[in-house]
């Protein structure tokens, strides 16, 4: 339930529910539940830009899984720790975390997890200015996500490709990728991601000097 609240941008409610889950995990001495709850709390804290809190709960989750190097939860936590480092503009640290996550996902043949870590590696390569590598990882993620029919990963990969194409001034390709992502976010009710994608589309129309279209998408993003 906390996860659902988080992914629909109801962060206060998500934290309330997840703190209850943590209390139940502690009182019941249930490390599996605790690791999950701390991970979900980390996701909420990252989205709210409370990065110190995110790192603290993610490391708590990781400590409950020590000694299980192939465990899926470890990889998910490494992935989120990478997100924390990325938000702090520590791109090399973020890349190291994403690579650790990828190694675990590959060992346990978790294709769904790979869609997350590969797209995150692609995003870091984009931020470092290596667009060829970024495209490579973005397309790898999209290929796996399409085979799995995993909508959230399809959307994220398309957003990444949209950013890369925009930087390369390939505006038709960028718009196509962003619109594919937007359709998924709107269908799933993921308001934060939909708003960001609408703003991205607006930026492209602004660069194209299509100001009416830009204004339309900016207005949609804030409602």
PDB file of C-alpha atoms in Angstrom:
ATOM      1  CA  UNK A   1       0.000   0.000   0.000  1.00  0.00           C
ATOM      2  CA  UNK A   2       2.837   2.386   0.788  1.00  0.00           C
ATOM      3  CA  UNK A   3       4.378   1.615  -2.576  1.00  0.00           C
ATOM      4  CA  UNK A   4       1.114   2.412  -4.370  1.00  0.00           C
ATOM      5  CA  UNK A   5       0.822   5.755  -2.551  1.00  0.00           C
ATOM      6  CA  UNK A   6       4.428   6.578  -3.467  1.00  0.00           C
ATOM      7  CA  UNK A   7       3.997   5.803  -7.147  1.00  0.00           C
ATOM      8  CA  UNK A   8       0.883   7.970  -7.343  1.00  0.00           C
ATOM      9  CA  UNK A   9       2.714  10.883  -5.656  1.00  0.00           C
ATOM     10  CA  UNK A  10       0.864  10.728  -2.313  1.00  0.00           C
ATOM     11  CA  UNK A  11       4.119  10.892  -0.374  1.00  0.00           C
ATOM     12  CA  UNK A  12       2.836  11.891   3.070  1.00  0.00           C
ATOM     13  CA  UNK A  13       0.387   8.992   3.068  1.00  0.00           C
ATOM     14  CA  UNK A  14       3.097   6.665   1.744  1.00  0.00           C
ATOM     15  CA  UNK A  15       5.444   7.531   4.613  1.00  0.00           C
ATOM     16  CA  UNK A  16       2.647   7.130   7.166  1.00  0.00           C
ATOM     17  CA  UNK A  17       1.863   3.622   5.926  1.00  0.00           C
ATOM     18  CA  UNK A  18       5.505   2.612   5.511  1.00  0.00           C
ATOM     19  CA  UNK A  19       6.390   3.747   9.035  1.00  0.00           C
ATOM     20  CA  UNK A  20       3.610   1.474  10.266  1.00  0.00           C
ATOM     21  CA  UNK A  21       5.156  -1.353   8.243  1.00  0.00           C
ATOM     22  CA  UNK A  22       8.544  -0.657   9.839  1.00  0.00           C
ATOM     23  CA  UNK A  23       6.964  -0.802  13.297  1.00  0.00           C
ATOM     24  CA  UNK A  24       5.344  -4.138  12.503  1.00  0.00           C
ATOM     25  CA  UNK A  25       8.597  -5.497  11.133  1.00  0.00           C
ATOM     26  CA  UNK A  26      10.524  -4.480  14.242  1.00  0.00           C
ATOM     27  CA  UNK A  27       7.926  -5.788  16.690  1.00  0.00           C
ATOM     28  CA  UNK A  28       7.626  -9.044  14.771  1.00  0.00           C
ATOM     29  CA  UNK A  29      11.389  -9.376  14.225  1.00  0.00           C
ATOM     30  CA  UNK A  30      10.672  -9.740  10.504  1.00  0.00           C
ATOM     31  CA  UNK A  31      13.799  -8.719   8.594  1.00  0.00           C
ATOM     32  CA  UNK A  32      12.246  -9.453   5.194  1.00  0.00           C
ATOM     33  CA  UNK A  33       9.402  -7.017   5.855  1.00  0.00           C
ATOM     34  CA  UNK A  34      11.786  -4.456   7.322  1.00  0.00           C
ATOM     35  CA  UNK A  35      14.116  -4.587   4.317  1.00  0.00           C
ATOM     36  CA  UNK A  36      11.172  -4.039   1.972  1.00  0.00           C
ATOM     37  CA  UNK A  37       9.729  -1.193   4.032  1.00  0.00           C
ATOM     38  CA  UNK A  38      13.068   0.614   4.321  1.00  0.00           C
ATOM     39  CA  UNK A  39      13.589   0.278   0.566  1.00  0.00           C
ATOM     40  CA  UNK A  40      10.163   1.767  -0.173  1.00  0.00           C
ATOM     41  CA  UNK A  41      10.817   4.583   2.302  1.00  0.00           C
ATOM     42  CA  UNK A  42      14.084   5.261   0.501  1.00  0.00           C
ATOM     43  CA  UNK A  43      12.189   5.669  -2.763  1.00  0.00           C
ATOM     44  CA  UNK A  44       9.837   8.204  -1.162  1.00  0.00           C
ATOM     45  CA  UNK A  45      12.686  10.172   0.418  1.00  0.00           C
ATOM     46  CA  UNK A  46      14.542  10.347  -2.898  1.00  0.00           C
ATOM     47  CA  UNK A  47      11.444  11.669  -4.647  1.00  0.00           C
ATOM     48  CA  UNK A  48      11.047  14.317  -1.951  1.00  0.00           C
ATOM     49  CA  UNK A  49      14.770  15.148  -2.168  1.00  0.00           C
ATOM     50  CA  UNK A  50      15.402  14.153   1.456  1.00  0.00           C
ATOM     51  CA  UNK A  51      18.632  12.499   0.428  1.00  0.00           C
ATOM     52  CA  UNK A  52      20.253  12.006   3.850  1.00  0.00           C
ATOM     53  CA  UNK A  53      17.104  10.264   5.073  1.00  0.00           C
ATOM     54  CA  UNK A  54      17.015   8.165   1.907  1.00  0.00           C
ATOM     55  CA  UNK A  55      20.602   7.025   2.348  1.00  0.00           C
ATOM     56  CA  UNK A  56      19.998   6.167   6.009  1.00  0.00           C
ATOM     57  CA  UNK A  57      16.980   3.919   5.411  1.00  0.00           C
ATOM     58  CA  UNK A  58      18.517   2.327   2.313  1.00  0.00           C
ATOM     59  CA  UNK A  59      21.623   1.385   4.279  1.00  0.00           C
ATOM     60  CA  UNK A  60      19.360  -0.070   6.975  1.00  0.00           C
ATOM     61  CA  UNK A  61      17.700  -2.191   4.303  1.00  0.00           C
ATOM     62  CA  UNK A  62      21.083  -3.272   2.981  1.00  0.00           C
ATOM     63  CA  UNK A  63      22.346  -4.229   6.459  1.00  0.00           C
ATOM     64  CA  UNK A  64      19.436  -6.654   6.849  1.00  0.00           C
ATOM     65  CA  UNK A  65      20.524  -8.422   3.662  1.00  0.00           C
ATOM     66  CA  UNK A  66      24.274  -8.625   4.306  1.00  0.00           C
ATOM     67  CA  UNK A  67      25.846 -11.876   3.189  1.00  0.00           C
ATOM     68  CA  UNK A  68      23.292 -12.391   0.417  1.00  0.00           C
ATOM     69  CA  UNK A  69      25.260 -10.940  -2.493  1.00  0.00           C
ATOM     70  CA  UNK A  70      22.914 -12.477  -5.071  1.00  0.00           C
ATOM     71  CA  UNK A  71      19.759 -11.329  -3.376  1.00  0.00           C
ATOM     72  CA  UNK A  72      17.367  -9.250  -5.460  1.00  0.00           C
ATOM     73  CA  UNK A  73      16.740  -6.809  -2.604  1.00  0.00           C
ATOM     74  CA  UNK A  74      20.442  -5.944  -2.476  1.00  0.00           C
ATOM     75  CA  UNK A  75      20.376  -5.043  -6.144  1.00  0.00           C
ATOM     76  CA  UNK A  76      17.279  -2.892  -5.691  1.00  0.00           C
ATOM     77  CA  UNK A  77      18.943  -1.055  -2.809  1.00  0.00           C
ATOM     78  CA  UNK A  78      22.156  -0.535  -4.811  1.00  0.00           C
ATOM     79  CA  UNK A  79      19.998   0.899  -7.570  1.00  0.00           C
ATOM     80  CA  UNK A  80      18.348   3.373  -5.201  1.00  0.00           C
ATOM     81  CA  UNK A  81      21.680   4.334  -3.604  1.00  0.00           C
ATOM     82  CA  UNK A  82      22.773   5.150  -7.140  1.00  0.00           C
ATOM     83  CA  UNK A  83      19.742   7.436  -7.426  1.00  0.00           C
ATOM     84  CA  UNK A  84      20.760   9.209  -4.219  1.00  0.00           C
ATOM     85  CA  UNK A  85      24.289   9.780  -5.533  1.00  0.00           C
ATOM     86  CA  UNK A  86      22.913  10.952  -8.889  1.00  0.00           C
ATOM     87  CA  UNK A  87      20.715  13.549  -7.181  1.00  0.00           C
ATOM     88  CA  UNK A  88      23.840  14.779  -5.376  1.00  0.00           C
ATOM     89  CA  UNK A  89      25.621  15.071  -8.761  1.00  0.00           C
ATOM     90  CA  UNK A  90      28.097  12.382  -7.695  1.00  0.00           C
ATOM     91  CA  UNK A  91      27.888  10.651 -11.052  1.00  0.00           C
ATOM     92  CA  UNK A  92      30.860   8.309 -10.670  1.00  0.00           C
ATOM     93  CA  UNK A  93      29.516   7.074  -7.314  1.00  0.00           C
ATOM     94  CA  UNK A  94      26.085   6.616  -8.874  1.00  0.00           C
ATOM     95  CA  UNK A  95      27.581   4.647 -11.749  1.00  0.00           C
ATOM     96  CA  UNK A  96      29.394   2.339  -9.317  1.00  0.00           C
ATOM     97  CA  UNK A  97      26.130   1.588  -7.481  1.00  0.00           C
ATOM     98  CA  UNK A  98      24.248   0.942 -10.737  1.00  0.00           C
ATOM     99  CA  UNK A  99      26.981  -1.398 -11.961  1.00  0.00           C
ATOM    100  CA  UNK A 100      26.785  -3.377  -8.684  1.00  0.00           C
ATOM    101  CA  UNK A 101      23.026  -3.642  -9.132  1.00  0.00           C
ATOM    102  CA  UNK A 102      23.475  -4.814 -12.731  1.00  0.00           C
ATOM    103  CA  UNK A 103      25.973  -7.490 -11.704  1.00  0.00           C
ATOM    104  CA  UNK A 104      23.516  -8.939  -9.194  1.00  0.00           C
ATOM    105  CA  UNK A 105      20.579  -8.811 -11.603  1.00  0.00           C
ATOM    106  CA  UNK A 106      22.665 -10.582 -14.245  1.00  0.00           C
ATOM    107  CA  UNK A 107      23.742 -13.326 -11.808  1.00  0.00           C
ATOM    108  CA  UNK A 108      20.173 -14.098 -10.794  1.00  0.00           C
ATOM    109  CA  UNK A 109      18.845 -13.621 -14.353  1.00  0.00           C
ATOM    110  CA  UNK A 110      16.447 -10.895 -13.249  1.00  0.00           C
ATOM    111  CA  UNK A 111      15.514  -9.183 -16.525  1.00  0.00           C
ATOM    112  CA  UNK A 112      13.008  -6.876 -14.856  1.00  0.00           C
ATOM    113  CA  UNK A 113      15.709  -5.557 -12.547  1.00  0.00           C
ATOM    114  CA  UNK A 114      18.076  -5.115 -15.468  1.00  0.00           C
ATOM    115  CA  UNK A 115      15.638  -2.731 -17.121  1.00  0.00           C
ATOM    116  CA  UNK A 116      16.097  -0.441 -14.108  1.00  0.00           C
ATOM    117  CA  UNK A 117      19.860  -0.630 -13.707  1.00  0.00           C
ATOM    118  CA  UNK A 118      20.681  -0.467 -17.430  1.00  0.00           C
ATOM    119  CA  UNK A 119      18.491   2.602 -17.948  1.00  0.00           C
ATOM    120  CA  UNK A 120      20.113   4.248 -14.941  1.00  0.00           C
ATOM    121  CA  UNK A 121      23.573   3.556 -16.338  1.00  0.00           C
ATOM    122  CA  UNK A 122      22.384   5.065 -19.612  1.00  0.00           C
ATOM    123  CA  UNK A 123      21.169   8.150 -17.777  1.00  0.00           C
ATOM    124  CA  UNK A 124      24.540   8.625 -16.091  1.00  0.00           C
ATOM    125  CA  UNK A 125      26.305   8.285 -19.435  1.00  0.00           C
ATOM    126  CA  UNK A 126      23.922  10.949 -20.743  1.00  0.00           C
ATOM    127  CA  UNK A 127      24.777  13.247 -17.834  1.00  0.00           C
ATOM    128  CA  UNK A 128      28.490  12.629 -18.466  1.00  0.00           C
ATOM    129  CA  UNK A 129      27.973  13.615 -22.118  1.00  0.00           C
ATOM    130  CA  UNK A 130      28.640  10.217 -23.707  1.00  0.00           C
ATOM    131  CA  UNK A 131      25.498  10.042 -25.847  1.00  0.00           C
ATOM    132  CA  UNK A 132      26.549   6.986 -27.853  1.00  0.00           C
ATOM    133  CA  UNK A 133      26.877   4.915 -24.667  1.00  0.00           C
ATOM    134  CA  UNK A 134      23.687   6.432 -23.304  1.00  0.00           C
ATOM    135  CA  UNK A 135      21.768   5.378 -26.419  1.00  0.00           C
ATOM    136  CA  UNK A 136      23.241   1.890 -26.211  1.00  0.00           C
ATOM    137  CA  UNK A 137      22.040   1.356 -22.638  1.00  0.00           C
ATOM    138  CA  UNK A 138      18.712   3.078 -23.258  1.00  0.00           C
ATOM    139  CA  UNK A 139      17.960   0.824 -26.207  1.00  0.00           C
ATOM    140  CA  UNK A 140      19.076  -2.282 -24.277  1.00  0.00           C
ATOM    141  CA  UNK A 141      16.651  -1.355 -21.514  1.00  0.00           C
ATOM    142  CA  UNK A 142      13.822  -0.693 -23.972  1.00  0.00           C
ATOM    143  CA  UNK A 143      14.411  -4.000 -25.763  1.00  0.00           C
ATOM    144  CA  UNK A 144      14.205  -5.999 -22.523  1.00  0.00           C
ATOM    145  CA  UNK A 145      11.224  -4.003 -21.247  1.00  0.00           C
ATOM    146  CA  UNK A 146       9.329  -4.537 -24.499  1.00  0.00           C
ATOM    147  CA  UNK A 147       9.954  -8.295 -24.325  1.00  0.00           C
ATOM    148  CA  UNK A 148       8.722  -8.329 -20.725  1.00  0.00           C
ATOM    149  CA  UNK A 149       5.860  -5.925 -21.522  1.00  0.00           C
ATOM    150  CA  UNK A 150       6.916  -3.989 -18.413  1.00  0.00           C
ATOM    151  CA  UNK A 151       5.190  -0.655 -18.854  1.00  0.00           C
ATOM    152  CA  UNK A 152       7.081   1.392 -16.257  1.00  0.00           C
ATOM    153  CA  UNK A 153      10.435   0.414 -17.742  1.00  0.00           C
ATOM    154  CA  UNK A 154       9.197   1.037 -21.291  1.00  0.00           C
ATOM    155  CA  UNK A 155       8.188   4.528 -20.182  1.00  0.00           C
ATOM    156  CA  UNK A 156      11.468   5.244 -18.383  1.00  0.00           C
ATOM    157  CA  UNK A 157      13.563   4.034 -21.315  1.00  0.00           C
ATOM    158  CA  UNK A 158      11.569   6.221 -23.691  1.00  0.00           C
ATOM    159  CA  UNK A 159      12.096   9.238 -21.440  1.00  0.00           C
ATOM    160  CA  UNK A 160      15.820   8.573 -21.450  1.00  0.00           C
ATOM    161  CA  UNK A 161      15.859   8.244 -25.228  1.00  0.00           C
ATOM    162  CA  UNK A 162      13.839  11.450 -25.480  1.00  0.00           C
ATOM    163  CA  UNK A 163      16.470  13.334 -23.474  1.00  0.00           C
ATOM    164  CA  UNK A 164      19.295  11.977 -25.590  1.00  0.00           C
ATOM    165  CA  UNK A 165      17.567  12.708 -28.905  1.00  0.00           C
ATOM    166  CA  UNK A 166      16.734  16.227 -27.746  1.00  0.00           C
ATOM    167  CA  UNK A 167      20.380  16.893 -26.878  1.00  0.00           C
ATOM    168  CA  UNK A 168      21.312  15.589 -30.322  1.00  0.00           C
ATOM    169  CA  UNK A 169      18.715  17.963 -31.876  1.00  0.00           C
ATOM    170  CA  UNK A 170      16.745  14.982 -33.210  1.00  0.00           C
ATOM    171  CA  UNK A 171      13.452  16.568 -32.230  1.00  0.00           C
ATOM    172  CA  UNK A 172      10.978  14.261 -34.060  1.00  0.00           C
ATOM    173  CA  UNK A 173      12.589  11.207 -32.440  1.00  0.00           C
ATOM    174  CA  UNK A 174      12.614  12.941 -29.045  1.00  0.00           C
ATOM    175  CA  UNK A 175       8.934  13.873 -29.278  1.00  0.00           C
ATOM    176  CA  UNK A 176       7.994  10.355 -30.341  1.00  0.00           C
ATOM    177  CA  UNK A 177       9.829   8.830 -27.370  1.00  0.00           C
ATOM    178  CA  UNK A 178       8.403  11.291 -24.866  1.00  0.00           C
ATOM    179  CA  UNK A 179       4.836  10.795 -26.102  1.00  0.00           C
ATOM    180  CA  UNK A 180       5.156   7.022 -25.704  1.00  0.00           C
ATOM    181  CA  UNK A 181       6.301   7.542 -22.113  1.00  0.00           C
ATOM    182  CA  UNK A 182       3.540  10.063 -21.416  1.00  0.00           C
ATOM    183  CA  UNK A 183       0.790   7.706 -22.594  1.00  0.00           C
ATOM    184  CA  UNK A 184       1.949   5.071 -20.112  1.00  0.00           C
ATOM    185  CA  UNK A 185       2.254   7.482 -17.183  1.00  0.00           C
ATOM    186  CA  UNK A 186      -1.200   8.928 -17.794  1.00  0.00           C
ATOM    187  CA  UNK A 187      -2.727   5.470 -18.055  1.00  0.00           C
ATOM    188  CA  UNK A 188      -1.099   4.397 -14.771  1.00  0.00           C
ATOM    189  CA  UNK A 189      -1.942   7.621 -12.938  1.00  0.00           C
ATOM    190  CA  UNK A 190       1.709   8.437 -12.224  1.00  0.00           C
ATOM    191  CA  UNK A 191       1.267  12.186 -11.933  1.00  0.00           C
ATOM    192  CA  UNK A 192       4.823  13.213 -11.114  1.00  0.00           C
ATOM    193  CA  UNK A 193       6.308  11.395 -14.101  1.00  0.00           C
ATOM    194  CA  UNK A 194       3.534  12.605 -16.415  1.00  0.00           C
ATOM    195  CA  UNK A 195       4.123  16.218 -15.335  1.00  0.00           C
ATOM    196  CA  UNK A 196       7.882  15.953 -15.904  1.00  0.00           C
ATOM    197  CA  UNK A 197       7.346  14.410 -19.337  1.00  0.00           C
ATOM    198  CA  UNK A 198       4.863  17.120 -20.334  1.00  0.00           C
ATOM    199  CA  UNK A 199       7.431  19.711 -19.312  1.00  0.00           C
ATOM    200  CA  UNK A 200      10.079  17.917 -21.397  1.00  0.00           C
ATOM    201  CA  UNK A 201       7.791  18.011 -24.430  1.00  0.00           C
ATOM    202  CA  UNK A 202       7.168  21.698 -23.787  1.00  0.00           C
ATOM    203  CA  UNK A 203      10.922  22.325 -23.784  1.00  0.00           C
ATOM    204  CA  UNK A 204      11.255  20.774 -27.229  1.00  0.00           C
ATOM    205  CA  UNK A 205       8.473  22.929 -28.670  1.00  0.00           C
ATOM    206  CA  UNK A 206      10.123  25.960 -27.047  1.00  0.00           C
ATOM    207  CA  UNK A 207      13.404  25.132 -28.798  1.00  0.00           C
ATOM    208  CA  UNK A 208      11.470  24.745 -32.059  1.00  0.00           C
ATOM    209  CA  UNK A 209       9.946  28.196 -31.398  1.00  0.00           C
ATOM    210  CA  UNK A 210       6.472  26.654 -31.416  1.00  0.00           C
ATOM    211  CA  UNK A 211       5.482  28.713 -28.393  1.00  0.00           C
ATOM    212  CA  UNK A 212       1.773  27.923 -28.439  1.00  0.00           C
ATOM    213  CA  UNK A 213       2.497  24.190 -28.251  1.00  0.00           C
ATOM    214  CA  UNK A 214       5.139  24.801 -25.592  1.00  0.00           C
ATOM    215  CA  UNK A 215       2.723  26.813 -23.462  1.00  0.00           C
ATOM    216  CA  UNK A 216       0.031  24.144 -23.818  1.00  0.00           C
ATOM    217  CA  UNK A 217       2.304  21.399 -22.506  1.00  0.00           C
ATOM    218  CA  UNK A 218       3.740  23.557 -19.705  1.00  0.00           C
ATOM    219  CA  UNK A 219       0.195  24.389 -18.585  1.00  0.00           C
ATOM    220  CA  UNK A 220      -0.791  20.723 -18.628  1.00  0.00           C
ATOM    221  CA  UNK A 221       2.255  19.826 -16.544  1.00  0.00           C
ATOM    222  CA  UNK A 222       1.226  22.036 -13.617  1.00  0.00           C
ATOM    223  CA  UNK A 223      -2.383  20.849 -13.371  1.00  0.00           C
TER     224      UNK A 223
END
